[in-house]
């Protein structure tokens, strides 16, 4: 394919794709959108990243669009808004490693009680007893870890967990409900790696939380709306859940005064599980490889097909 016009984010790493001598992509005309400006005229494709809903809606109304590459793993922000016939690609491979490392870090921090020692440090207290419902200090040796969603990130995390001696099991969309519930009953850790779809929203609710062993921990690096937040708060408060590592929440960001802010057995991060300092550079490289694949007539990685599962 030649003579493509492609819309890209207005970041220096993406502007460099126009410079052939800097490893750019010859034969493609680029235009750049900002948080407030969408270029006029038709385009063949666009790379969506770091856009808010309004600019995204305007971008997706671009005439002539054949494909959209979102440099995210999740696609919930695009799917409902994509014009018919436009091919959608995502970029899980850009995020696998960091998200898996983030989930593991949260688990290790929780197992070693770092959250409560850090809180005690703020109060200038030397010791920090275990919180009600939480276990004493542990390692992941022999722990049953259930990865709910077992795709790229799940396989990466499974590899990282292996040297820790954890027993890892995956739940996929094809896992029968009774088998899934059996896995949840045995879990010491449940890690949510699911996409947000109409089928997965609210899958962690009072009924699912009631299946978990007392003291089990929940890790969410998927999407906030996989969990019914009020049910989570109840399980955290009554001590039936050991705690939660949450990179995503519903609502997100949490409003002032939300009970999750002050829950001592919650480790919160602001949706940064996939962030690394070189993320934008890696995103631009992925974009270059993607465009070269298209130019050479190959289907790039990451095509999202209808009826997406996990
Ligand atoms: C981030 O949440 C992503 O989906 O990549």
PDB file of C-alpha atoms and ligand atoms in Angstrom:
ATOM      1  CA  UNK A   1       0.000   0.000   0.000  1.00  0.00           C
ATOM      2  CA  UNK A   2       1.499   3.394  -0.915  1.00  0.00           C
ATOM      3  CA  UNK A   3       0.417   6.998  -0.644  1.00  0.00           C
ATOM      4  CA  UNK A   4      -1.306   6.593   2.694  1.00  0.00           C
ATOM      5  CA  UNK A   5      -2.272   9.599   4.788  1.00  0.00           C
ATOM      6  CA  UNK A   6      -2.070   8.758   8.468  1.00  0.00           C
ATOM      7  CA  UNK A   7      -2.966  10.796  11.546  1.00  0.00           C
ATOM      8  CA  UNK A   8      -0.616  10.502  14.507  1.00  0.00           C
ATOM      9  CA  UNK A   9      -0.333  12.014  17.997  1.00  0.00           C
ATOM     10  CA  UNK A  10       1.678  15.218  18.102  1.00  0.00           C
ATOM     11  CA  UNK A  11       4.711  13.900  19.960  1.00  0.00           C
ATOM     12  CA  UNK A  12       8.360  14.274  18.881  1.00  0.00           C
ATOM     13  CA  UNK A  13       8.815  10.483  18.681  1.00  0.00           C
ATOM     14  CA  UNK A  14       5.935  10.310  16.177  1.00  0.00           C
ATOM     15  CA  UNK A  15       7.073  13.400  14.241  1.00  0.00           C
ATOM     16  CA  UNK A  16      10.364  11.536  13.681  1.00  0.00           C
ATOM     17  CA  UNK A  17       8.456   8.990  11.570  1.00  0.00           C
ATOM     18  CA  UNK A  18       8.418  11.598   8.768  1.00  0.00           C
ATOM     19  CA  UNK A  19      12.227  11.757   8.722  1.00  0.00           C
ATOM     20  CA  UNK A  20      13.504   8.928   6.572  1.00  0.00           C
ATOM     21  CA  UNK A  21      17.058   9.301   7.800  1.00  0.00           C
ATOM     22  CA  UNK A  22      15.886   8.760  11.403  1.00  0.00           C
ATOM     23  CA  UNK A  23      14.290   5.383  10.793  1.00  0.00           C
ATOM     24  CA  UNK A  24      10.987   6.886   9.610  1.00  0.00           C
ATOM     25  CA  UNK A  25       8.497   5.526   7.115  1.00  0.00           C
ATOM     26  CA  UNK A  26       8.912   6.634   3.487  1.00  0.00           C
ATOM     27  CA  UNK A  27       5.852   6.923   1.267  1.00  0.00           C
ATOM     28  CA  UNK A  28       3.394   7.838   4.012  1.00  0.00           C
ATOM     29  CA  UNK A  29       2.081  11.351   4.593  1.00  0.00           C
ATOM     30  CA  UNK A  30       1.591  12.170   8.232  1.00  0.00           C
ATOM     31  CA  UNK A  31      -0.493  14.743   9.994  1.00  0.00           C
ATOM     32  CA  UNK A  32      -0.634  15.221  13.734  1.00  0.00           C
ATOM     33  CA  UNK A  33      -3.533  15.817  16.062  1.00  0.00           C
ATOM     34  CA  UNK A  34      -3.291  17.453  19.457  1.00  0.00           C
ATOM     35  CA  UNK A  35      -5.564  17.482  22.490  1.00  0.00           C
ATOM     36  CA  UNK A  36      -7.506  20.330  20.863  1.00  0.00           C
ATOM     37  CA  UNK A  37      -6.859  20.095  17.116  1.00  0.00           C
ATOM     38  CA  UNK A  38      -7.922  17.484  14.545  1.00  0.00           C
ATOM     39  CA  UNK A  39      -6.472  17.906  11.019  1.00  0.00           C
ATOM     40  CA  UNK A  40      -9.015  18.376   8.208  1.00  0.00           C
ATOM     41  CA  UNK A  41      -9.523  16.089   5.251  1.00  0.00           C
ATOM     42  CA  UNK A  42      -9.582  12.355   4.626  1.00  0.00           C
ATOM     43  CA  UNK A  43      -7.055   9.879   6.055  1.00  0.00           C
ATOM     44  CA  UNK A  44      -6.485   6.170   5.501  1.00  0.00           C
ATOM     45  CA  UNK A  45      -5.660   5.389   9.072  1.00  0.00           C
ATOM     46  CA  UNK A  46      -4.817   6.768  12.469  1.00  0.00           C
ATOM     47  CA  UNK A  47      -2.882   5.917  15.555  1.00  0.00           C
ATOM     48  CA  UNK A  48      -4.992   6.696  18.600  1.00  0.00           C
ATOM     49  CA  UNK A  49      -3.237   7.425  21.844  1.00  0.00           C
ATOM     50  CA  UNK A  50      -3.719   9.681  24.820  1.00  0.00           C
ATOM     51  CA  UNK A  51      -6.929  11.180  23.484  1.00  0.00           C
ATOM     52  CA  UNK A  52      -9.972  12.269  25.459  1.00  0.00           C
ATOM     53  CA  UNK A  53     -13.487  11.260  24.381  1.00  0.00           C
ATOM     54  CA  UNK A  54     -14.258  14.474  22.470  1.00  0.00           C
ATOM     55  CA  UNK A  55     -11.135  14.543  20.293  1.00  0.00           C
ATOM     56  CA  UNK A  56     -11.446  10.781  19.812  1.00  0.00           C
ATOM     57  CA  UNK A  57     -15.011  11.151  18.495  1.00  0.00           C
ATOM     58  CA  UNK A  58     -13.856  13.867  16.073  1.00  0.00           C
ATOM     59  CA  UNK A  59     -10.880  11.776  14.947  1.00  0.00           C
ATOM     60  CA  UNK A  60     -13.039   8.724  14.349  1.00  0.00           C
ATOM     61  CA  UNK A  61     -15.329  10.825  12.124  1.00  0.00           C
ATOM     62  CA  UNK A  62     -12.404  11.389   9.695  1.00  0.00           C
ATOM     63  CA  UNK A  63     -13.567  10.524   6.153  1.00  0.00           C
ATOM     64  CA  UNK A  64     -11.929   7.626   4.278  1.00  0.00           C
ATOM     65  CA  UNK A  65     -10.760   5.802   7.401  1.00  0.00           C
ATOM     66  CA  UNK A  66      -9.785   2.158   6.787  1.00  0.00           C
ATOM     67  CA  UNK A  67      -7.965   1.302   9.991  1.00  0.00           C
ATOM     68  CA  UNK A  68      -7.328   2.496  13.515  1.00  0.00           C
ATOM     69  CA  UNK A  69      -4.382   1.413  15.638  1.00  0.00           C
ATOM     70  CA  UNK A  70      -4.915   2.102  19.330  1.00  0.00           C
ATOM     71  CA  UNK A  71      -1.633   1.931  21.210  1.00  0.00           C
ATOM     72  CA  UNK A  72      -3.423   0.581  24.253  1.00  0.00           C
ATOM     73  CA  UNK A  73      -4.086  -2.990  25.290  1.00  0.00           C
ATOM     74  CA  UNK A  74      -7.749  -2.221  26.109  1.00  0.00           C
ATOM     75  CA  UNK A  75     -10.144  -1.270  23.337  1.00  0.00           C
ATOM     76  CA  UNK A  76     -13.235  -0.335  25.336  1.00  0.00           C
ATOM     77  CA  UNK A  77     -12.676   3.386  24.603  1.00  0.00           C
ATOM     78  CA  UNK A  78     -12.850   2.796  20.834  1.00  0.00           C
ATOM     79  CA  UNK A  79     -15.080  -0.144  20.199  1.00  0.00           C
ATOM     80  CA  UNK A  80     -18.524   1.462  20.449  1.00  0.00           C
ATOM     81  CA  UNK A  81     -17.337   4.539  18.538  1.00  0.00           C
ATOM     82  CA  UNK A  82     -15.677   2.844  15.563  1.00  0.00           C
ATOM     83  CA  UNK A  83     -17.397   3.481  12.204  1.00  0.00           C
ATOM     84  CA  UNK A  84     -18.541   0.270  10.474  1.00  0.00           C
ATOM     85  CA  UNK A  85     -15.963  -1.400   8.237  1.00  0.00           C
ATOM     86  CA  UNK A  86     -12.941   0.203   9.916  1.00  0.00           C
ATOM     87  CA  UNK A  87     -10.345  -2.381  11.007  1.00  0.00           C
ATOM     88  CA  UNK A  88      -9.214  -2.068  14.620  1.00  0.00           C
ATOM     89  CA  UNK A  89      -5.769  -3.035  15.906  1.00  0.00           C
ATOM     90  CA  UNK A  90      -4.532  -2.870  19.497  1.00  0.00           C
ATOM     91  CA  UNK A  91      -1.053  -3.014  20.988  1.00  0.00           C
ATOM     92  CA  UNK A  92      -1.010  -5.560  23.806  1.00  0.00           C
ATOM     93  CA  UNK A  93       2.614  -6.388  23.100  1.00  0.00           C
ATOM     94  CA  UNK A  94       3.578  -2.819  23.953  1.00  0.00           C
ATOM     95  CA  UNK A  95       2.257  -3.313  27.477  1.00  0.00           C
ATOM     96  CA  UNK A  96       2.590  -6.999  28.386  1.00  0.00           C
ATOM     97  CA  UNK A  97       5.822  -6.784  30.281  1.00  0.00           C
ATOM     98  CA  UNK A  98       5.160  -3.657  32.319  1.00  0.00           C
ATOM     99  CA  UNK A  99       1.640  -4.714  33.301  1.00  0.00           C
ATOM    100  CA  UNK A 100       2.858  -8.164  34.332  1.00  0.00           C
ATOM    101  CA  UNK A 101       5.728  -6.608  36.327  1.00  0.00           C
ATOM    102  CA  UNK A 102       3.302  -4.164  37.948  1.00  0.00           C
ATOM    103  CA  UNK A 103       0.935  -6.942  39.008  1.00  0.00           C
ATOM    104  CA  UNK A 104       3.827  -8.966  40.428  1.00  0.00           C
ATOM    105  CA  UNK A 105       5.197  -5.897  42.248  1.00  0.00           C
ATOM    106  CA  UNK A 106       1.829  -5.267  43.868  1.00  0.00           C
ATOM    107  CA  UNK A 107       1.599  -8.884  44.960  1.00  0.00           C
ATOM    108  CA  UNK A 108       5.096  -8.904  46.427  1.00  0.00           C
ATOM    109  CA  UNK A 109       4.539  -5.552  48.145  1.00  0.00           C
ATOM    110  CA  UNK A 110       1.322  -6.864  49.682  1.00  0.00           C
ATOM    111  CA  UNK A 111       2.877 -10.201  50.679  1.00  0.00           C
ATOM    112  CA  UNK A 112       5.700  -8.383  52.464  1.00  0.00           C
ATOM    113  CA  UNK A 113       3.322  -5.835  54.081  1.00  0.00           C
ATOM    114  CA  UNK A 114       5.082  -2.870  52.441  1.00  0.00           C
ATOM    115  CA  UNK A 115       1.829  -0.888  52.359  1.00  0.00           C
ATOM    116  CA  UNK A 116       1.366  -1.042  56.106  1.00  0.00           C
ATOM    117  CA  UNK A 117       5.052  -0.406  56.870  1.00  0.00           C
ATOM    118  CA  UNK A 118       4.944   2.616  54.587  1.00  0.00           C
ATOM    119  CA  UNK A 119       1.827   3.886  56.363  1.00  0.00           C
ATOM    120  CA  UNK A 120       3.547   3.295  59.727  1.00  0.00           C
ATOM    121  CA  UNK A 121       6.617   5.170  58.462  1.00  0.00           C
ATOM    122  CA  UNK A 122       4.385   8.200  57.798  1.00  0.00           C
ATOM    123  CA  UNK A 123       3.311   8.036  61.471  1.00  0.00           C
ATOM    124  CA  UNK A 124       6.927   7.460  62.645  1.00  0.00           C
ATOM    125  CA  UNK A 125       5.914   4.042  64.019  1.00  0.00           C
ATOM    126  CA  UNK A 126       8.560   1.342  63.863  1.00  0.00           C
ATOM    127  CA  UNK A 127       6.181  -1.609  63.699  1.00  0.00           C
ATOM    128  CA  UNK A 128       2.952  -2.165  61.806  1.00  0.00           C
ATOM    129  CA  UNK A 129       0.813  -5.102  62.892  1.00  0.00           C
ATOM    130  CA  UNK A 130      -1.120  -7.094  60.279  1.00  0.00           C
ATOM    131  CA  UNK A 131      -4.443  -5.508  59.389  1.00  0.00           C
ATOM    132  CA  UNK A 132      -7.678  -7.298  60.311  1.00  0.00           C
ATOM    133  CA  UNK A 133      -8.394  -9.994  57.718  1.00  0.00           C
ATOM    134  CA  UNK A 134      -4.926  -9.789  56.212  1.00  0.00           C
ATOM    135  CA  UNK A 135      -2.427 -12.569  56.572  1.00  0.00           C
ATOM    136  CA  UNK A 136       0.905 -12.179  58.301  1.00  0.00           C
ATOM    137  CA  UNK A 137       3.993 -11.647  56.162  1.00  0.00           C
ATOM    138  CA  UNK A 138       4.230 -14.242  53.410  1.00  0.00           C
ATOM    139  CA  UNK A 139       6.018 -15.091  50.209  1.00  0.00           C
ATOM    140  CA  UNK A 140       4.299 -16.397  47.094  1.00  0.00           C
ATOM    141  CA  UNK A 141       5.678 -19.888  47.702  1.00  0.00           C
ATOM    142  CA  UNK A 142       2.899 -22.392  47.206  1.00  0.00           C
ATOM    143  CA  UNK A 143       0.307 -19.611  46.742  1.00  0.00           C
ATOM    144  CA  UNK A 144      -2.617 -20.309  44.410  1.00  0.00           C
ATOM    145  CA  UNK A 145      -2.695 -17.491  41.903  1.00  0.00           C
ATOM    146  CA  UNK A 146      -5.646 -17.272  39.534  1.00  0.00           C
ATOM    147  CA  UNK A 147      -5.183 -15.130  36.443  1.00  0.00           C
ATOM    148  CA  UNK A 148      -8.677 -14.120  35.371  1.00  0.00           C
ATOM    149  CA  UNK A 149      -7.984 -13.360  31.727  1.00  0.00           C
ATOM    150  CA  UNK A 150      -5.202 -15.393  30.263  1.00  0.00           C
ATOM    151  CA  UNK A 151      -3.795 -13.689  27.188  1.00  0.00           C
ATOM    152  CA  UNK A 152      -0.445 -12.007  26.480  1.00  0.00           C
ATOM    153  CA  UNK A 153      -0.190 -10.342  29.882  1.00  0.00           C
ATOM    154  CA  UNK A 154      -1.289 -13.494  31.706  1.00  0.00           C
ATOM    155  CA  UNK A 155       1.384 -15.612  30.061  1.00  0.00           C
ATOM    156  CA  UNK A 156       4.006 -12.997  30.891  1.00  0.00           C
ATOM    157  CA  UNK A 157       2.900 -12.871  34.516  1.00  0.00           C
ATOM    158  CA  UNK A 158       2.838 -16.659  34.737  1.00  0.00           C
ATOM    159  CA  UNK A 159       6.490 -16.709  33.679  1.00  0.00           C
ATOM    160  CA  UNK A 160       7.379 -14.088  36.280  1.00  0.00           C
ATOM    161  CA  UNK A 161       5.544 -16.005  39.008  1.00  0.00           C
ATOM    162  CA  UNK A 162       7.177 -19.348  38.270  1.00  0.00           C
ATOM    163  CA  UNK A 163      10.432 -18.670  40.174  1.00  0.00           C
ATOM    164  CA  UNK A 164       8.360 -17.598  43.197  1.00  0.00           C
ATOM    165  CA  UNK A 165       6.897 -21.064  43.560  1.00  0.00           C
ATOM    166  CA  UNK A 166       3.299 -19.969  42.978  1.00  0.00           C
ATOM    167  CA  UNK A 167       0.717 -22.322  41.470  1.00  0.00           C
ATOM    168  CA  UNK A 168      -0.776 -20.413  38.572  1.00  0.00           C
ATOM    169  CA  UNK A 169      -4.115 -21.186  36.932  1.00  0.00           C
ATOM    170  CA  UNK A 170      -5.881 -19.193  34.219  1.00  0.00           C
ATOM    171  CA  UNK A 171      -9.572 -18.435  33.712  1.00  0.00           C
ATOM    172  CA  UNK A 172     -10.567 -17.797  30.104  1.00  0.00           C
ATOM    173  CA  UNK A 173     -13.924 -16.942  28.555  1.00  0.00           C
ATOM    174  CA  UNK A 174     -14.253 -20.616  27.611  1.00  0.00           C
ATOM    175  CA  UNK A 175     -13.764 -21.803  31.225  1.00  0.00           C
ATOM    176  CA  UNK A 176     -17.092 -23.268  32.450  1.00  0.00           C
ATOM    177  CA  UNK A 177     -18.635 -21.352  35.362  1.00  0.00           C
ATOM    178  CA  UNK A 178     -18.392 -24.244  37.832  1.00  0.00           C
ATOM    179  CA  UNK A 179     -14.696 -24.703  37.017  1.00  0.00           C
ATOM    180  CA  UNK A 180     -14.143 -20.962  37.332  1.00  0.00           C
ATOM    181  CA  UNK A 181     -15.845 -20.874  40.739  1.00  0.00           C
ATOM    182  CA  UNK A 182     -13.750 -23.835  41.903  1.00  0.00           C
ATOM    183  CA  UNK A 183     -10.573 -21.955  40.946  1.00  0.00           C
ATOM    184  CA  UNK A 184     -11.790 -18.817  42.724  1.00  0.00           C
ATOM    185  CA  UNK A 185     -12.574 -20.797  45.909  1.00  0.00           C
ATOM    186  CA  UNK A 186      -8.992 -22.113  46.021  1.00  0.00           C
ATOM    187  CA  UNK A 187      -7.282 -18.795  45.172  1.00  0.00           C
ATOM    188  CA  UNK A 188      -4.972 -16.872  47.476  1.00  0.00           C
ATOM    189  CA  UNK A 189      -4.642 -14.216  44.786  1.00  0.00           C
ATOM    190  CA  UNK A 190      -7.004 -13.298  41.957  1.00  0.00           C
ATOM    191  CA  UNK A 191      -5.471 -11.118  39.267  1.00  0.00           C
ATOM    192  CA  UNK A 192      -7.885  -9.398  36.867  1.00  0.00           C
ATOM    193  CA  UNK A 193      -6.434  -9.155  33.366  1.00  0.00           C
ATOM    194  CA  UNK A 194      -9.758  -8.973  31.549  1.00  0.00           C
ATOM    195  CA  UNK A 195     -10.844  -6.549  28.870  1.00  0.00           C
ATOM    196  CA  UNK A 196     -13.897  -4.481  29.731  1.00  0.00           C
ATOM    197  CA  UNK A 197     -16.781  -5.762  27.602  1.00  0.00           C
ATOM    198  CA  UNK A 198     -20.534  -6.039  28.245  1.00  0.00           C
ATOM    199  CA  UNK A 199     -19.818  -9.621  29.445  1.00  0.00           C
ATOM    200  CA  UNK A 200     -17.061  -8.758  31.899  1.00  0.00           C
ATOM    201  CA  UNK A 201     -18.386  -5.583  33.523  1.00  0.00           C
ATOM    202  CA  UNK A 202     -19.129  -6.251  37.179  1.00  0.00           C
ATOM    203  CA  UNK A 203     -17.847  -9.874  37.094  1.00  0.00           C
ATOM    204  CA  UNK A 204     -16.337  -9.271  40.489  1.00  0.00           C
ATOM    205  CA  UNK A 205     -19.371  -8.601  42.667  1.00  0.00           C
ATOM    206  CA  UNK A 206     -20.674  -9.672  46.085  1.00  0.00           C
ATOM    207  CA  UNK A 207     -21.348 -13.225  44.783  1.00  0.00           C
ATOM    208  CA  UNK A 208     -17.858 -13.709  43.352  1.00  0.00           C
ATOM    209  CA  UNK A 209     -16.186 -12.092  46.352  1.00  0.00           C
ATOM    210  CA  UNK A 210     -18.122 -14.468  48.637  1.00  0.00           C
ATOM    211  CA  UNK A 211     -16.431 -17.423  46.886  1.00  0.00           C
ATOM    212  CA  UNK A 212     -12.939 -16.248  47.839  1.00  0.00           C
ATOM    213  CA  UNK A 213     -11.067 -17.616  50.839  1.00  0.00           C
ATOM    214  CA  UNK A 214     -10.863 -15.277  53.842  1.00  0.00           C
ATOM    215  CA  UNK A 215      -7.664 -13.276  53.452  1.00  0.00           C
ATOM    216  CA  UNK A 216      -7.402 -13.657  49.649  1.00  0.00           C
ATOM    217  CA  UNK A 217      -6.115 -10.627  47.751  1.00  0.00           C
ATOM    218  CA  UNK A 218      -7.515  -9.141  44.563  1.00  0.00           C
ATOM    219  CA  UNK A 219      -5.317  -7.421  41.958  1.00  0.00           C
ATOM    220  CA  UNK A 220      -6.915  -5.333  39.200  1.00  0.00           C
ATOM    221  CA  UNK A 221      -4.753  -4.207  36.291  1.00  0.00           C
ATOM    222  CA  UNK A 222      -7.596  -4.608  33.773  1.00  0.00           C
ATOM    223  CA  UNK A 223     -10.374  -2.042  34.020  1.00  0.00           C
ATOM    224  CA  UNK A 224     -12.091  -0.513  37.027  1.00  0.00           C
ATOM    225  CA  UNK A 225     -15.587  -1.511  35.950  1.00  0.00           C
ATOM    226  CA  UNK A 226     -14.777  -5.243  36.136  1.00  0.00           C
ATOM    227  CA  UNK A 227     -15.446  -4.821  39.863  1.00  0.00           C
ATOM    228  CA  UNK A 228     -18.612  -3.607  41.557  1.00  0.00           C
ATOM    229  CA  UNK A 229     -16.833  -1.055  43.720  1.00  0.00           C
ATOM    230  CA  UNK A 230     -19.383  -0.944  46.559  1.00  0.00           C
ATOM    231  CA  UNK A 231     -19.169  -4.740  46.920  1.00  0.00           C
ATOM    232  CA  UNK A 232     -15.379  -4.530  47.007  1.00  0.00           C
ATOM    233  CA  UNK A 233     -15.468  -1.829  49.695  1.00  0.00           C
ATOM    234  CA  UNK A 234     -17.800  -4.004  51.794  1.00  0.00           C
ATOM    235  CA  UNK A 235     -15.494  -7.055  51.497  1.00  0.00           C
ATOM    236  CA  UNK A 236     -12.456  -4.945  52.357  1.00  0.00           C
ATOM    237  CA  UNK A 237     -14.161  -3.356  55.340  1.00  0.00           C
ATOM    238  CA  UNK A 238     -15.572  -6.539  56.813  1.00  0.00           C
ATOM    239  CA  UNK A 239     -12.155  -8.194  56.549  1.00  0.00           C
ATOM    240  CA  UNK A 240     -13.311 -11.072  54.333  1.00  0.00           C
ATOM    241  CA  UNK A 241     -10.886  -9.957  51.636  1.00  0.00           C
ATOM    242  CA  UNK A 242      -7.220  -9.662  52.647  1.00  0.00           C
ATOM    243  CA  UNK A 243      -6.762  -6.597  50.477  1.00  0.00           C
ATOM    244  CA  UNK A 244      -6.619  -5.247  46.959  1.00  0.00           C
ATOM    245  CA  UNK A 245      -3.975  -3.921  44.588  1.00  0.00           C
ATOM    246  CA  UNK A 246      -5.809  -1.560  42.251  1.00  0.00           C
ATOM    247  CA  UNK A 247      -4.257   0.180  39.271  1.00  0.00           C
ATOM    248  CA  UNK A 248      -7.727   0.883  37.880  1.00  0.00           C
ATOM    249  CA  UNK A 249     -10.898   1.887  39.706  1.00  0.00           C
ATOM    250  CA  UNK A 250     -14.510   2.724  39.022  1.00  0.00           C
ATOM    251  CA  UNK A 251     -14.900   5.664  39.111  1.00  0.00           C
ATOM    252  CA  UNK A 252     -11.470   6.699  37.883  1.00  0.00           C
ATOM    253  CA  UNK A 253      -9.887   8.825  39.192  1.00  0.00           C
ATOM    254  CA  UNK A 254     -11.467   8.261  42.590  1.00  0.00           C
ATOM    255  CA  UNK A 255     -13.373  11.306  43.776  1.00  0.00           C
ATOM    256  CA  UNK A 256     -12.395  13.070  46.976  1.00  0.00           C
ATOM    257  CA  UNK A 257     -13.770  11.281  50.025  1.00  0.00           C
ATOM    258  CA  UNK A 258     -14.125   7.896  48.280  1.00  0.00           C
ATOM    259  CA  UNK A 259     -13.731   5.048  50.826  1.00  0.00           C
ATOM    260  CA  UNK A 260     -10.980   3.347  48.785  1.00  0.00           C
ATOM    261  CA  UNK A 261      -8.610   6.275  49.434  1.00  0.00           C
ATOM    262  CA  UNK A 262      -8.368   5.483  53.123  1.00  0.00           C
ATOM    263  CA  UNK A 263      -8.741   1.698  53.141  1.00  0.00           C
ATOM    264  CA  UNK A 264      -5.452   0.538  54.723  1.00  0.00           C
ATOM    265  CA  UNK A 265      -5.412  -2.839  52.922  1.00  0.00           C
ATOM    266  CA  UNK A 266      -5.622  -1.224  49.479  1.00  0.00           C
ATOM    267  CA  UNK A 267      -2.614  -0.345  47.342  1.00  0.00           C
ATOM    268  CA  UNK A 268      -3.686   2.216  44.753  1.00  0.00           C
ATOM    269  CA  UNK A 269      -1.833   3.365  41.646  1.00  0.00           C
ATOM    270  CA  UNK A 270      -3.284   5.786  39.064  1.00  0.00           C
ATOM    271  CA  UNK A 271      -3.681   3.546  35.960  1.00  0.00           C
ATOM    272  CA  UNK A 272       0.058   3.427  35.307  1.00  0.00           C
ATOM    273  CA  UNK A 273       0.617  -0.325  35.173  1.00  0.00           C
ATOM    274  CA  UNK A 274       1.698  -0.167  31.542  1.00  0.00           C
ATOM    275  CA  UNK A 275       3.751   3.011  31.807  1.00  0.00           C
ATOM    276  CA  UNK A 276       7.535   2.969  31.357  1.00  0.00           C
ATOM    277  CA  UNK A 277       9.805   5.934  30.626  1.00  0.00           C
ATOM    278  CA  UNK A 278      10.441   4.637  27.107  1.00  0.00           C
ATOM    279  CA  UNK A 279       6.794   3.893  26.367  1.00  0.00           C
ATOM    280  CA  UNK A 280       6.335   6.666  23.785  1.00  0.00           C
ATOM    281  CA  UNK A 281       9.519   5.651  21.947  1.00  0.00           C
ATOM    282  CA  UNK A 282       8.372   2.038  21.931  1.00  0.00           C
ATOM    283  CA  UNK A 283       4.913   3.154  20.746  1.00  0.00           C
ATOM    284  CA  UNK A 284       6.489   5.041  17.837  1.00  0.00           C
ATOM    285  CA  UNK A 285       8.614   2.008  16.906  1.00  0.00           C
ATOM    286  CA  UNK A 286       5.565  -0.228  16.979  1.00  0.00           C
ATOM    287  CA  UNK A 287       3.773   2.289  14.753  1.00  0.00           C
ATOM    288  CA  UNK A 288       6.659   2.292  12.262  1.00  0.00           C
ATOM    289  CA  UNK A 289       6.668  -1.534  12.078  1.00  0.00           C
ATOM    290  CA  UNK A 290       2.891  -1.522  11.718  1.00  0.00           C
ATOM    291  CA  UNK A 291       3.008   0.923   8.785  1.00  0.00           C
ATOM    292  CA  UNK A 292       5.810  -0.995   7.082  1.00  0.00           C
ATOM    293  CA  UNK A 293       3.724  -4.187   7.375  1.00  0.00           C
ATOM    294  CA  UNK A 294       0.782  -2.387   5.753  1.00  0.00           C
ATOM    295  CA  UNK A 295       2.957  -0.987   2.973  1.00  0.00           C
ATOM    296  CA  UNK A 296       4.326  -4.450   2.267  1.00  0.00           C
ATOM    297  CA  UNK A 297       0.817  -5.891   2.117  1.00  0.00           C
ATOM    298  CA  UNK A 298       1.113  -7.902   5.368  1.00  0.00           C
ATOM    299  CA  UNK A 299      -1.563  -7.861   8.038  1.00  0.00           C
ATOM    300  CA  UNK A 300       0.044  -6.218  11.089  1.00  0.00           C
ATOM    301  CA  UNK A 301      -0.205  -7.873  14.539  1.00  0.00           C
ATOM    302  CA  UNK A 302      -3.016  -6.976  16.878  1.00  0.00           C
ATOM    303  CA  UNK A 303      -6.144  -7.160  14.708  1.00  0.00           C
ATOM    304  CA  UNK A 304      -9.164  -7.102  16.982  1.00  0.00           C
ATOM    305  CA  UNK A 305     -11.924  -9.335  15.743  1.00  0.00           C
ATOM    306  CA  UNK A 306     -15.619  -9.244  16.660  1.00  0.00           C
ATOM    307  CA  UNK A 307     -16.686 -11.232  19.724  1.00  0.00           C
ATOM    308  CA  UNK A 308     -13.398 -10.562  21.473  1.00  0.00           C
ATOM    309  CA  UNK A 309     -12.687 -13.013  24.238  1.00  0.00           C
ATOM    310  CA  UNK A 310      -9.922 -13.486  26.797  1.00  0.00           C
TER     311      UNK A 310
HETATM  312  C1  LIG B   1      -4.116   0.732  29.369  1.00  0.00           C
HETATM  313  O1  LIG B   1      -4.900   0.664  30.244  1.00  0.00           O
HETATM  314  C2  LIG B   1      -4.220  -0.032  28.148  1.00  0.00           C
HETATM  315  O2  LIG B   1      -5.290  -0.583  27.870  1.00  0.00           O
HETATM  316  O3  LIG B   1      -3.224  -0.100  27.417  1.00  0.00           O
END
